[in-house]
Structure formats: structure tokens, C-alpha cells
PDB file of C-alpha atoms in Angstrom:
ATOM      1  CA  LEU A 135      -0.154  -0.039  -0.134  1.00  0.00           C
ATOM      2  CA  GLU A 136       2.836   2.264   0.540  1.00  0.00           C
ATOM      3  CA  ASP A 137       4.080   2.138  -2.989  1.00  0.00           C
ATOM      4  CA  PHE A 138       0.470   2.647  -4.307  1.00  0.00           C
ATOM      5  CA  SER A 139       0.027   5.894  -2.102  1.00  0.00           C
ATOM      6  CA  LYS A 140       3.227   7.163  -3.194  1.00  0.00           C
ATOM      7  CA  HIS A 141       2.631   6.783  -7.025  1.00  0.00           C
ATOM      8  CA  GLU A 142      -1.313   7.031  -7.561  1.00  0.00           C
ATOM      9  CA  PHE A 143      -4.065   9.599  -6.795  1.00  0.00           C
ATOM     10  CA  PRO A 144      -7.554   7.778  -6.692  1.00  0.00           C
ATOM     11  CA  VAL A 145      -9.910   9.451  -9.168  1.00  0.00           C
ATOM     12  CA  GLN A 146     -12.863   6.881  -8.868  1.00  0.00           C
ATOM     13  CA  VAL A 147     -14.004   4.054  -6.661  1.00  0.00           C
ATOM     14  CA  THR A 148     -16.719   1.158  -7.559  1.00  0.00           C
ATOM     15  CA  CYS A 149     -17.903  -1.225  -5.184  1.00  0.00           C
ATOM     16  CA  ALA A 150     -19.871  -4.602  -5.664  1.00  0.00           C
ATOM     17  CA  GLN A 151     -21.000  -7.041  -3.272  1.00  0.00           C
ATOM     18  CA  TYR A 152     -17.416  -8.808  -3.194  1.00  0.00           C
ATOM     19  CA  HIS A 153     -14.990  -6.357  -4.656  1.00  0.00           C
ATOM     20  CA  THR A 154     -13.866  -3.176  -5.400  1.00  0.00           C
ATOM     21  CA  VAL A 155     -12.573  -1.107  -8.416  1.00  0.00           C
ATOM     22  CA  VAL A 156     -10.272   1.925  -7.775  1.00  0.00           C
ATOM     23  CA  LEU A 157      -9.452   4.165 -10.968  1.00  0.00           C
ATOM     24  CA  CYS A 158      -6.166   6.192 -10.047  1.00  0.00           C
ATOM     25  CA  CYS A 159      -4.303   8.608 -12.143  1.00  0.00           C
ATOM     26  CA  ARG A 160      -0.222   8.778 -11.622  1.00  0.00           C
ATOM     27  CA  ARG A 161       1.621  11.677 -10.157  1.00  0.00           C
ATOM     28  CA  ASP A 162       3.783  14.158 -12.242  1.00  0.00           C
ATOM     29  CA  PRO A 163       7.413  13.043 -10.836  1.00  0.00           C
ATOM     30  CA  ASP A 164       8.436  17.099 -11.341  1.00  0.00           C
ATOM     31  CA  THR A 165       5.371  18.725  -9.216  1.00  0.00           C
ATOM     32  CA  GLY A 166       4.049  15.383  -7.431  1.00  0.00           C
ATOM     33  CA  HIS A 167       0.769  16.461  -8.457  1.00  0.00           C
ATOM     34  CA  PRO A 168      -1.673  14.173 -10.019  1.00  0.00           C
ATOM     35  CA  ASP A 169      -1.108  13.794 -13.850  1.00  0.00           C
ATOM     36  CA  THR A 170      -4.514  12.925 -15.720  1.00  0.00           C
ATOM     37  CA  GLU A 171      -3.117  13.347 -19.226  1.00  0.00           C
ATOM     38  CA  LYS A 172      -0.644  10.659 -19.048  1.00  0.00           C
ATOM     39  CA  GLY A 173      -2.582   7.501 -18.491  1.00  0.00           C
ATOM     40  CA  ARG A 174      -4.719   6.250 -15.730  1.00  0.00           C
ATOM     41  CA  SER A 175      -4.045   2.552 -13.780  1.00  0.00           C
ATOM     42  CA  VAL A 176      -7.023   0.657 -12.455  1.00  0.00           C
ATOM     43  CA  PHE A 177      -6.479  -1.415  -9.159  1.00  0.00           C
ATOM     44  CA  THR A 178      -8.980  -4.184  -7.844  1.00  0.00           C
ATOM     45  CA  PHE A 179      -9.266  -6.349  -4.490  1.00  0.00           C
ATOM     46  CA  GLY A 180     -12.134  -8.314  -2.698  1.00  0.00           C
ATOM     47  CA  GLY A 181     -13.428 -11.711  -4.112  1.00  0.00           C
ATOM     48  CA  GLY A 182     -11.977 -13.120  -7.204  1.00  0.00           C
ATOM     49  CA  TRP A 183     -14.251 -15.874  -8.373  1.00  0.00           C
ATOM     50  CA  TYR A 184     -14.937 -15.872 -12.177  1.00  0.00           C
ATOM     51  CA  GLY A 185     -11.661 -13.543 -12.755  1.00  0.00           C
ATOM     52  CA  ARG A 186     -13.556 -10.378 -11.891  1.00  0.00           C
ATOM     53  CA  LEU A 187     -10.658  -8.968 -10.441  1.00  0.00           C
ATOM     54  CA  GLY A 188      -8.539  -9.022 -13.912  1.00  0.00           C
ATOM     55  CA  HIS A 189      -5.545 -10.887 -12.375  1.00  0.00           C
ATOM     56  CA  ASN A 190      -5.953 -13.909 -14.543  1.00  0.00           C
ATOM     57  CA  ASP A 191      -6.887 -16.038 -11.801  1.00  0.00           C
ATOM     58  CA  SER A 192     -10.027 -16.436  -9.228  1.00  0.00           C
ATOM     59  CA  MET A 193      -7.878 -15.745  -6.420  1.00  0.00           C
ATOM     60  CA  ASN A 194      -8.959 -13.255  -3.706  1.00  0.00           C
ATOM     61  CA  CYS A 195      -6.775 -10.364  -3.171  1.00  0.00           C
ATOM     62  CA  TYR A 196      -6.455  -8.521   0.068  1.00  0.00           C
ATOM     63  CA  GLU A 197      -4.983  -5.314  -1.108  1.00  0.00           C
ATOM     64  CA  PRO A 198      -5.250  -2.910  -3.990  1.00  0.00           C
ATOM     65  CA  LYS A 199      -3.505  -4.833  -7.082  1.00  0.00           C
ATOM     66  CA  GLU A 200      -2.975  -3.197 -10.416  1.00  0.00           C
ATOM     67  CA  VAL A 201      -4.597  -4.537 -13.423  1.00  0.00           C
ATOM     68  CA  LYS A 202      -1.378  -5.207 -15.307  1.00  0.00           C
ATOM     69  CA  GLU A 203      -3.027  -6.393 -18.527  1.00  0.00           C
ATOM     70  CA  LEU A 204      -4.859  -3.219 -18.811  1.00  0.00           C
ATOM     71  CA  THR A 205      -3.075  -1.000 -21.068  1.00  0.00           C
ATOM     72  CA  VAL A 206      -5.123   1.415 -22.661  1.00  0.00           C
ATOM     73  CA  GLY A 207      -6.007   4.846 -21.108  1.00  0.00           C
ATOM     74  CA  ILE A 208      -9.241   4.360 -18.913  1.00  0.00           C
ATOM     75  CA  ARG A 209     -11.989   7.086 -18.211  1.00  0.00           C
ATOM     76  CA  LYS A 210     -14.462   5.013 -16.045  1.00  0.00           C
ATOM     77  CA  VAL A 211     -14.730   1.767 -14.281  1.00  0.00           C
ATOM     78  CA  GLU A 212     -17.967  -0.047 -13.296  1.00  0.00           C
ATOM     79  CA  CYS A 213     -18.479  -3.207 -11.470  1.00  0.00           C
ATOM     80  CA  GLY A 214     -21.040  -5.580 -11.093  1.00  0.00           C
ATOM     81  CA  THR A 215     -21.024  -8.527  -8.667  1.00  0.00           C
ATOM     82  CA  TYR A 216     -19.571 -11.085 -11.239  1.00  0.00           C
ATOM     83  CA  HIS A 217     -18.074  -8.747 -13.879  1.00  0.00           C
ATOM     84  CA  THR A 218     -16.074  -5.535 -14.103  1.00  0.00           C
ATOM     85  CA  VAL A 219     -16.323  -2.977 -16.931  1.00  0.00           C
ATOM     86  CA  ALA A 220     -13.529  -0.327 -17.909  1.00  0.00           C
ATOM     87  CA  MET A 221     -14.271   2.341 -20.263  1.00  0.00           C
ATOM     88  CA  THR A 222     -11.522   4.102 -22.527  1.00  0.00           C
ATOM     89  CA  TRP A 223     -10.873   7.570 -22.799  1.00  0.00           C
ATOM     90  CA  ASP A 224     -10.087   8.322 -26.301  1.00  0.00           C
ATOM     91  CA  GLU A 225      -7.461  10.862 -27.234  1.00  0.00           C
ATOM     92  CA  PRO A 226      -8.825  14.117 -28.419  1.00  0.00           C
ATOM     93  CA  GLY A 227      -7.795  13.548 -32.046  1.00  0.00           C
ATOM     94  CA  ASN A 228      -9.860  10.485 -32.302  1.00  0.00           C
ATOM     95  CA  GLN A 229     -13.028  12.102 -30.752  1.00  0.00           C
ATOM     96  CA  GLU A 230     -16.006  12.086 -32.995  1.00  0.00           C
ATOM     97  CA  GLN A 231     -17.916  15.499 -33.424  1.00  0.00           C
ATOM     98  CA  HIS A 232     -20.623  15.221 -30.766  1.00  0.00           C
ATOM     99  CA  ASP A 233     -22.142  17.506 -27.889  1.00  0.00           C
ATOM    100  CA  PHE A 234     -20.624  14.440 -24.995  1.00  0.00           C
ATOM    101  CA  GLU A 235     -17.834  15.295 -23.167  1.00  0.00           C
ATOM    102  CA  TYR A 236     -16.029  11.969 -23.823  1.00  0.00           C
ATOM    103  CA  SER A 237     -16.605   8.564 -25.617  1.00  0.00           C
ATOM    104  CA  GLY A 238     -14.740   5.379 -25.825  1.00  0.00           C
ATOM    105  CA  SER A 239     -14.699   1.447 -25.721  1.00  0.00           C
ATOM    106  CA  LEU A 240     -15.429  -1.179 -23.247  1.00  0.00           C
ATOM    107  CA  PHE A 241     -13.117  -3.346 -21.882  1.00  0.00           C
ATOM    108  CA  MET A 242     -14.815  -6.343 -19.535  1.00  0.00           C
ATOM    109  CA  TRP A 243     -13.867  -9.236 -17.469  1.00  0.00           C
ATOM    110  CA  GLY A 244     -15.167 -11.756 -15.276  1.00  0.00           C
ATOM    111  CA  ARG A 245     -18.137 -14.147 -15.116  1.00  0.00           C
ATOM    112  CA  GLY A 246     -18.856 -15.177 -19.047  1.00  0.00           C
ATOM    113  CA  LYS A 247     -22.539 -14.664 -19.248  1.00  0.00           C
ATOM    114  CA  TYR A 248     -22.334 -11.449 -17.491  1.00  0.00           C
ATOM    115  CA  VAL A 249     -19.445 -10.272 -20.182  1.00  0.00           C
ATOM    116  CA  CYS A 250     -21.252 -11.751 -23.459  1.00  0.00           C
ATOM    117  CA  GLU A 251     -18.559 -14.671 -23.285  1.00  0.00           C
ATOM    118  CA  SER A 252     -19.300 -18.597 -23.090  1.00  0.00           C
ATOM    119  CA  ASN A 253     -16.215 -18.814 -20.720  1.00  0.00           C
ATOM    120  CA  ASP A 254     -15.152 -16.803 -18.072  1.00  0.00           C
ATOM    121  CA  VAL A 255     -12.717 -13.783 -18.643  1.00  0.00           C
ATOM    122  CA  LYS A 256      -9.983 -13.542 -16.364  1.00  0.00           C
ATOM    123  CA  THR A 257      -8.180 -10.683 -17.685  1.00  0.00           C
ATOM    124  CA  PRO A 258      -9.748  -7.339 -19.767  1.00  0.00           C
ATOM    125  CA  GLN A 259     -10.764  -8.065 -22.968  1.00  0.00           C
ATOM    126  CA  LYS A 260     -12.307  -5.434 -25.536  1.00  0.00           C
ATOM    127  CA  PHE A 261     -15.818  -5.861 -25.692  1.00  0.00           C
ATOM    128  CA  LYS A 262     -16.731  -6.148 -29.392  1.00  0.00           C
ATOM    129  CA  HIS A 263     -20.045  -7.086 -29.456  1.00  0.00           C
ATOM    130  CA  LEU A 264     -20.866  -3.215 -29.751  1.00  0.00           C
ATOM    131  CA  ASP A 265     -19.016  -2.634 -33.229  1.00  0.00           C
ATOM    132  CA  SER A 266     -18.035   0.870 -32.497  1.00  0.00           C
ATOM    133  CA  ASN A 267     -17.473   1.411 -36.478  1.00  0.00           C
ATOM    134  CA  ARG A 268     -21.303   0.839 -36.654  1.00  0.00           C
ATOM    135  CA  ALA A 269     -22.849   1.549 -33.902  1.00  0.00           C
ATOM    136  CA  GLY A 270     -20.816   4.581 -32.193  1.00  0.00           C
ATOM    137  CA  LYS A 271     -18.997   4.812 -29.195  1.00  0.00           C
ATOM    138  CA  VAL A 272     -19.667   4.731 -25.642  1.00  0.00           C
ATOM    139  CA  VAL A 273     -20.777   7.589 -23.820  1.00  0.00           C
ATOM    140  CA  HIS A 274     -22.462   5.908 -20.801  1.00  0.00           C
ATOM    141  CA  VAL A 275     -21.922   2.969 -18.954  1.00  0.00           C
ATOM    142  CA  ALA A 276     -23.531   1.368 -15.697  1.00  0.00           C
ATOM    143  CA  CYS A 277     -23.368  -1.944 -14.162  1.00  0.00           C
ATOM    144  CA  GLY A 278     -26.235  -3.523 -11.883  1.00  0.00           C
ATOM    145  CA  HIS A 279     -26.169  -6.585  -9.786  1.00  0.00           C
ATOM    146  CA  GLU A 280     -26.069  -9.052 -12.859  1.00  0.00           C
ATOM    147  CA  HIS A 281     -26.907  -6.313 -15.988  1.00  0.00           C
ATOM    148  CA  THR A 282     -25.193  -3.443 -17.948  1.00  0.00           C
ATOM    149  CA  LEU A 283     -26.427  -0.728 -19.855  1.00  0.00           C
ATOM    150  CA  ALA A 284     -24.636   1.198 -22.217  1.00  0.00           C
ATOM    151  CA  ILE A 285     -25.621   4.235 -24.093  1.00  0.00           C
ATOM    152  CA  LEU A 286     -23.633   5.294 -27.381  1.00  0.00           C
ATOM    153  CA  THR A 287     -23.146   8.188 -29.382  1.00  0.00           C
ATOM    154  CA  THR A 288     -25.892   7.662 -31.614  1.00  0.00           C
ATOM    155  CA  GLY A 289     -28.179   7.743 -28.671  1.00  0.00           C
ATOM    156  CA  ASP A 290     -28.734   4.190 -29.402  1.00  0.00           C
ATOM    157  CA  ALA A 291     -28.956   2.166 -26.018  1.00  0.00           C
ATOM    158  CA  TYR A 292     -28.011  -1.451 -25.529  1.00  0.00           C
ATOM    159  CA  ALA A 293     -28.506  -3.898 -22.428  1.00  0.00           C
ATOM    160  CA  TRP A 294     -27.311  -7.159 -21.714  1.00  0.00           C
ATOM    161  CA  GLY A 295     -27.228  -9.689 -18.557  1.00  0.00           C
ATOM    162  CA  ASP A 296     -29.835 -10.666 -16.527  1.00  0.00           C
ATOM    163  CA  ASN A 297     -33.702  -9.221 -17.167  1.00  0.00           C
ATOM    164  CA  SER A 298     -35.834 -11.319 -14.793  1.00  0.00           C
ATOM    165  CA  HIS A 299     -36.511  -8.214 -12.838  1.00  0.00           C
ATOM    166  CA  LYS A 300     -37.337  -6.346 -16.065  1.00  0.00           C
ATOM    167  CA  GLN A 301     -34.142  -4.531 -15.204  1.00  0.00           C
ATOM    168  CA  LEU A 302     -32.882  -3.982 -19.020  1.00  0.00           C
ATOM    169  CA  GLY A 303     -35.830  -1.842 -20.200  1.00  0.00           C
ATOM    170  CA  PRO A 304     -37.855  -2.497 -23.202  1.00  0.00           C
ATOM    171  CA  VAL A 305     -35.573  -4.582 -25.115  1.00  0.00           C
ATOM    172  CA  THR A 306     -36.637  -5.531 -28.766  1.00  0.00           C
ATOM    173  CA  LEU A 307     -35.676  -9.239 -28.441  1.00  0.00           C
ATOM    174  CA  GLY A 308     -34.764 -12.308 -25.782  1.00  0.00           C
ATOM    175  CA  THR A 309     -37.265 -13.621 -23.376  1.00  0.00           C
ATOM    176  CA  GLY A 310     -37.118 -11.483 -20.395  1.00  0.00           C
ATOM    177  CA  VAL A 311     -36.150 -14.131 -18.253  1.00  0.00           C
ATOM    178  CA  GLY A 312     -32.419 -15.294 -17.412  1.00  0.00           C
ATOM    179  CA  ALA A 313     -29.115 -14.123 -18.747  1.00  0.00           C
ATOM    180  CA  GLU A 314     -29.491 -12.254 -22.511  1.00  0.00           C
ATOM    181  CA  ILE A 315     -26.133 -13.528 -23.598  1.00  0.00           C
ATOM    182  CA  LEU A 316     -25.530 -10.647 -26.229  1.00  0.00           C
ATOM    183  CA  PRO A 317     -26.224  -6.717 -26.083  1.00  0.00           C
ATOM    184  CA  MET A 318     -29.834  -5.949 -27.386  1.00  0.00           C
ATOM    185  CA  PRO A 319     -31.337  -2.647 -28.106  1.00  0.00           C
ATOM    186  CA  THR A 320     -33.630  -0.951 -25.683  1.00  0.00           C
ATOM    187  CA  ARG A 321     -35.790   1.832 -25.828  1.00  0.00           C
ATOM    188  CA  LEU A 322     -34.853   4.488 -23.535  1.00  0.00           C
ATOM    189  CA  PRO A 323     -35.796   8.393 -23.482  1.00  0.00           C
ATOM    190  CA  PRO A 324     -33.275  10.422 -25.595  1.00  0.00           C
ATOM    191  CA  GLU A 325     -30.964  12.827 -24.346  1.00  0.00           C
ATOM    192  CA  VAL A 326     -29.699  10.932 -20.968  1.00  0.00           C
ATOM    193  CA  GLN A 327     -27.131  13.150 -19.157  1.00  0.00           C
ATOM    194  CA  LEU A 328     -26.735  10.251 -16.724  1.00  0.00           C
ATOM    195  CA  LEU A 329     -27.316   6.699 -16.430  1.00  0.00           C
ATOM    196  CA  ALA A 330     -27.345   4.455 -13.110  1.00  0.00           C
ATOM    197  CA  THR A 331     -28.170   1.009 -11.603  1.00  0.00           C
ATOM    198  CA  GLY A 332     -29.230  -0.449  -8.526  1.00  0.00           C
ATOM    199  CA  PRO A 333     -28.896  -4.826  -8.514  1.00  0.00           C
ATOM    200  CA  THR A 334     -32.052  -4.842 -10.305  1.00  0.00           C
ATOM    201  CA  HIS A 335     -33.516  -1.475 -11.632  1.00  0.00           C
ATOM    202  CA  SER A 336     -31.909   1.040 -13.548  1.00  0.00           C
ATOM    203  CA  MET A 337     -32.475   4.705 -13.822  1.00  0.00           C
ATOM    204  CA  VAL A 338     -31.650   7.883 -16.218  1.00  0.00           C
ATOM    205  CA  LEU A 339     -31.247  11.481 -15.580  1.00  0.00           C
ATOM    206  CA  LEU A 340     -32.349  13.294 -18.853  1.00  0.00           C
ATOM    207  CA  LYS A 341     -30.809  16.972 -20.036  1.00  0.00           C
ATOM    208  CA  SER A 342     -34.293  18.325 -19.318  1.00  0.00           C
ATOM    209  CA  LYS A 343     -33.906  17.103 -15.455  1.00  0.00           C
ATOM    210  CA  GLU A 344     -36.691  14.827 -15.549  1.00  0.00           C
ATOM    211  CA  THR A 345     -35.737  11.213 -14.317  1.00  0.00           C
ATOM    212  CA  TYR A 346     -37.003   8.077 -15.328  1.00  0.00           C
ATOM    213  CA  SER A 347     -36.790   4.381 -13.467  1.00  0.00           C
ATOM    214  CA  TRP A 348     -37.554   0.904 -14.370  1.00  0.00           C
ATOM    215  CA  GLY A 349     -37.032  -2.673 -13.215  1.00  0.00           C
ATOM    216  CA  ASN A 350     -37.715  -4.051  -9.581  1.00  0.00           C
ATOM    217  CA  GLN A 351     -39.774  -1.285  -7.818  1.00  0.00           C
ATOM    218  CA  ARG A 352     -40.510  -3.432  -4.458  1.00  0.00           C
ATOM    219  CA  ALA A 353     -40.069  -1.076  -1.422  1.00  0.00           C
ATOM    220  CA  GLY A 354     -40.751   2.106  -3.688  1.00  0.00           C
ATOM    221  CA  ARG A 355     -36.946   1.942  -4.981  1.00  0.00           C
ATOM    222  CA  LEU A 356     -38.100   3.329  -8.470  1.00  0.00           C
ATOM    223  CA  GLY A 357     -39.539   6.716  -6.888  1.00  0.00           C
ATOM    224  CA  LEU A 358     -42.374   6.470  -9.212  1.00  0.00           C
ATOM    225  CA  ALA A 359     -44.833   9.346  -9.795  1.00  0.00           C
ATOM    226  CA  ASP A 360     -47.462   7.447 -10.736  1.00  0.00           C
ATOM    227  CA  ARG A 361     -47.238   3.924  -8.897  1.00  0.00           C
ATOM    228  CA  THR A 362     -48.442   0.999 -10.719  1.00  0.00           C
ATOM    229  CA  LYS A 363     -49.584  -2.704  -9.474  1.00  0.00           C
ATOM    230  CA  HIS A 364     -46.815  -4.467 -11.371  1.00  0.00           C
ATOM    231  CA  THR A 365     -43.911  -5.464  -9.050  1.00  0.00           C
ATOM    232  CA  PHE A 366     -41.645  -5.128 -12.019  1.00  0.00           C
ATOM    233  CA  VAL A 367     -41.583  -2.362 -14.484  1.00  0.00           C
ATOM    234  CA  ASP A 368     -40.435  -3.229 -18.043  1.00  0.00           C
ATOM    235  CA  ARG A 369     -40.110   0.450 -19.362  1.00  0.00           C
ATOM    236  CA  PRO A 370     -38.965   3.573 -18.498  1.00  0.00           C
ATOM    237  CA  ALA A 371     -41.131   5.243 -16.457  1.00  0.00           C
ATOM    238  CA  LYS A 372     -40.881   8.858 -14.762  1.00  0.00           C
ATOM    239  CA  VAL A 373     -39.540   9.372 -11.399  1.00  0.00           C
ATOM    240  CA  LYS A 374     -41.454  11.951  -8.857  1.00  0.00           C
ATOM    241  CA  SER A 375     -40.595  15.737  -9.716  1.00  0.00           C
ATOM    242  CA  GLU A 376     -39.310  15.783  -6.001  1.00  0.00           C
ATOM    243  CA  TRP A 377     -36.568  14.120  -6.415  1.00  0.00           C
ATOM    244  CA  ALA A 378     -35.310  16.488  -8.906  1.00  0.00           C
ATOM    245  CA  SER A 379     -33.321  18.796  -6.513  1.00  0.00           C
ATOM    246  CA  ILE A 380     -32.389  19.019  -2.593  1.00  0.00           C
ATOM    247  CA  GLU A 381     -34.305  21.872  -2.472  1.00  0.00           C
ATOM    248  CA  ALA A 382     -37.668  19.937  -3.724  1.00  0.00           C
ATOM    249  CA  ILE A 383     -37.427  16.981  -1.258  1.00  0.00           C
ATOM    250  CA  THR A 384     -36.795  19.304   1.949  1.00  0.00           C
ATOM    251  CA  GLY A 385     -39.025  21.809   0.785  1.00  0.00           C
ATOM    252  CA  MET A 386     -36.677  24.808   1.136  1.00  0.00           C
ATOM    253  CA  SER A 387     -35.863  27.072  -1.402  1.00  0.00           C
ATOM    254  CA  THR A 388     -32.171  27.863  -1.899  1.00  0.00           C
ATOM    255  CA  ARG A 389     -32.515  31.405  -0.687  1.00  0.00           C
ATOM    256  CA  GLU A 390     -34.281  29.715   2.680  1.00  0.00           C
ATOM    257  CA  LYS A 391     -31.118  27.611   2.938  1.00  0.00           C
ATOM    258  CA  LYS A 392     -28.652  30.323   2.521  1.00  0.00           C
ATOM    259  CA  ALA A 393     -30.571  32.695   5.261  1.00  0.00           C
ATOM    260  CA  GLY A 394     -30.222  29.526   7.372  1.00  0.00           C
ATOM    261  CA  LEU A 395     -26.473  29.113   6.803  1.00  0.00           C
ATOM    262  CA  GLU A 396     -26.143  32.752   7.676  1.00  0.00           C
ATOM    263  CA  ASP A 397     -28.060  32.571  10.845  1.00  0.00           C
ATOM    264  CA  GLU A 398     -25.639  29.668  11.866  1.00  0.00           C
ATOM    265  CA  GLU A 399     -22.610  31.530  11.397  1.00  0.00           C
TER     266      GLU A 399
END
């Protein structure tokens, strides 16, 4: 851990049920400050079953260990219970002409059926099931317990993995039960700004600031504006508008909050 702290700055941490993934940038040898432009490293630790740590084995790891086989620049990491995803950060010269801050390709590893392979993948492998030349590059990716969602520069959305709780959304193919082996188009609202997943449900925040959710709605976890009798919601449904801001949730305006802070001071 001493060498880790001397040479790396954590910039993102993501946790699943049994393992943790840390994305780090290196220190500038001259200034000692984070160097965000010259590559990043991915460290994993925890349960190694199915190769989800990316160290070419299934052994548990009790301290952060660098995923050595991941040699490309990484922008973001995500992890499900049995799989891990890394999204590359394209060089500026390779960026497509679009309004997104960044886009890239995916590398995945872990349990075979959740990374669209017949066997477990124990080292990072480029995810070729989304053909970047045909479909566009990835701008958003999120992992649930056993499912993954990705949105491309074209606006198209794809989903794969477990769909037993309808967490993949309105996919155009598949049975809706069990693991869907290959990515399938799923119909999501346009202009997604943020994509997020729980273990068995999914959500998007749109540029319009509206939020939609779908999947398992037990215990009210979807926060739907219009409640439904169905346990599983198979297509994006609008979340209560109160969740759009802290002010709306608490019933306080920004001015009231500021006044309260001034009173405390």
C-alpha cells in the first residue's frame, strides 16, 4: 500500500457486493501533482471468483493490486457482482464530432454470461459486441447486480445480462427471463445525461432534468410518480419530480437554505 500511495491518486472508486475497483491517475514526477493526461491505472481487490478482479486467476486479493493487462487509457470503471467494466478515454484527435464530454470503448472481464462470453474472462478483454464502427462509441455505461447498460454517441442504448426483474428495459429481443447473452437494443428516453443502476433496477437522468426508472420497484425503490400494481416495471417510467433537487425534496428554497447558513454563522 505504501508504493500505491506514493505513485497513484485515486480518482474513482466503485464497489460491488464482493469486490472493489479503484481508478487512479499517476503523479507527475516533477510536481508531485496528479497527472490526468498521461494514463491511468486500475486497481482491484476483494473476491476473485470468475476472474472479476482481472488478474488472470480466481484468487481473492486482500489489498489493491494493479490490473497489469489493462494497458489502454481508462476514463471510468464500473462493476457488477460478477463482472467488471472499464471504459476507455479516447485521445482528443480520435473524438467524434458530438456534444458529449468523452466517449470510448469498453473492456470487460468476469463471469462469462455477464460479459457476453461462453467462458469466464479473467483478464480485460475488449468488448467487441458493440461494433464502434457501426454503432458509435460508448458515452455512458453502468452495471447492476447481473446486468449492464450502455448508451452510444448515436443515442442508441444497449442492455445485456439478467432481465428477470425487467431491469434491461424494453429490449427488442429475448425472453425477458434469465441472462441475455448478447447486447440488445433497448428503448430509453432521449438525451440521457446520467445513467445509473441498482442491483435489479435502472435509472436515467435526462438533460431536461427529468428522471426515469424501471426494473424492480419493491419497497418503492423506483420513486415513480404514478404507482403501478406491477412488481416489475418493464419500461422507463417517470420518477416523482420532487427528486429533481435537494430543495424540492426538503421543501426549502435556495434562498431559505442560504439564510439558514447565515444565521448559523
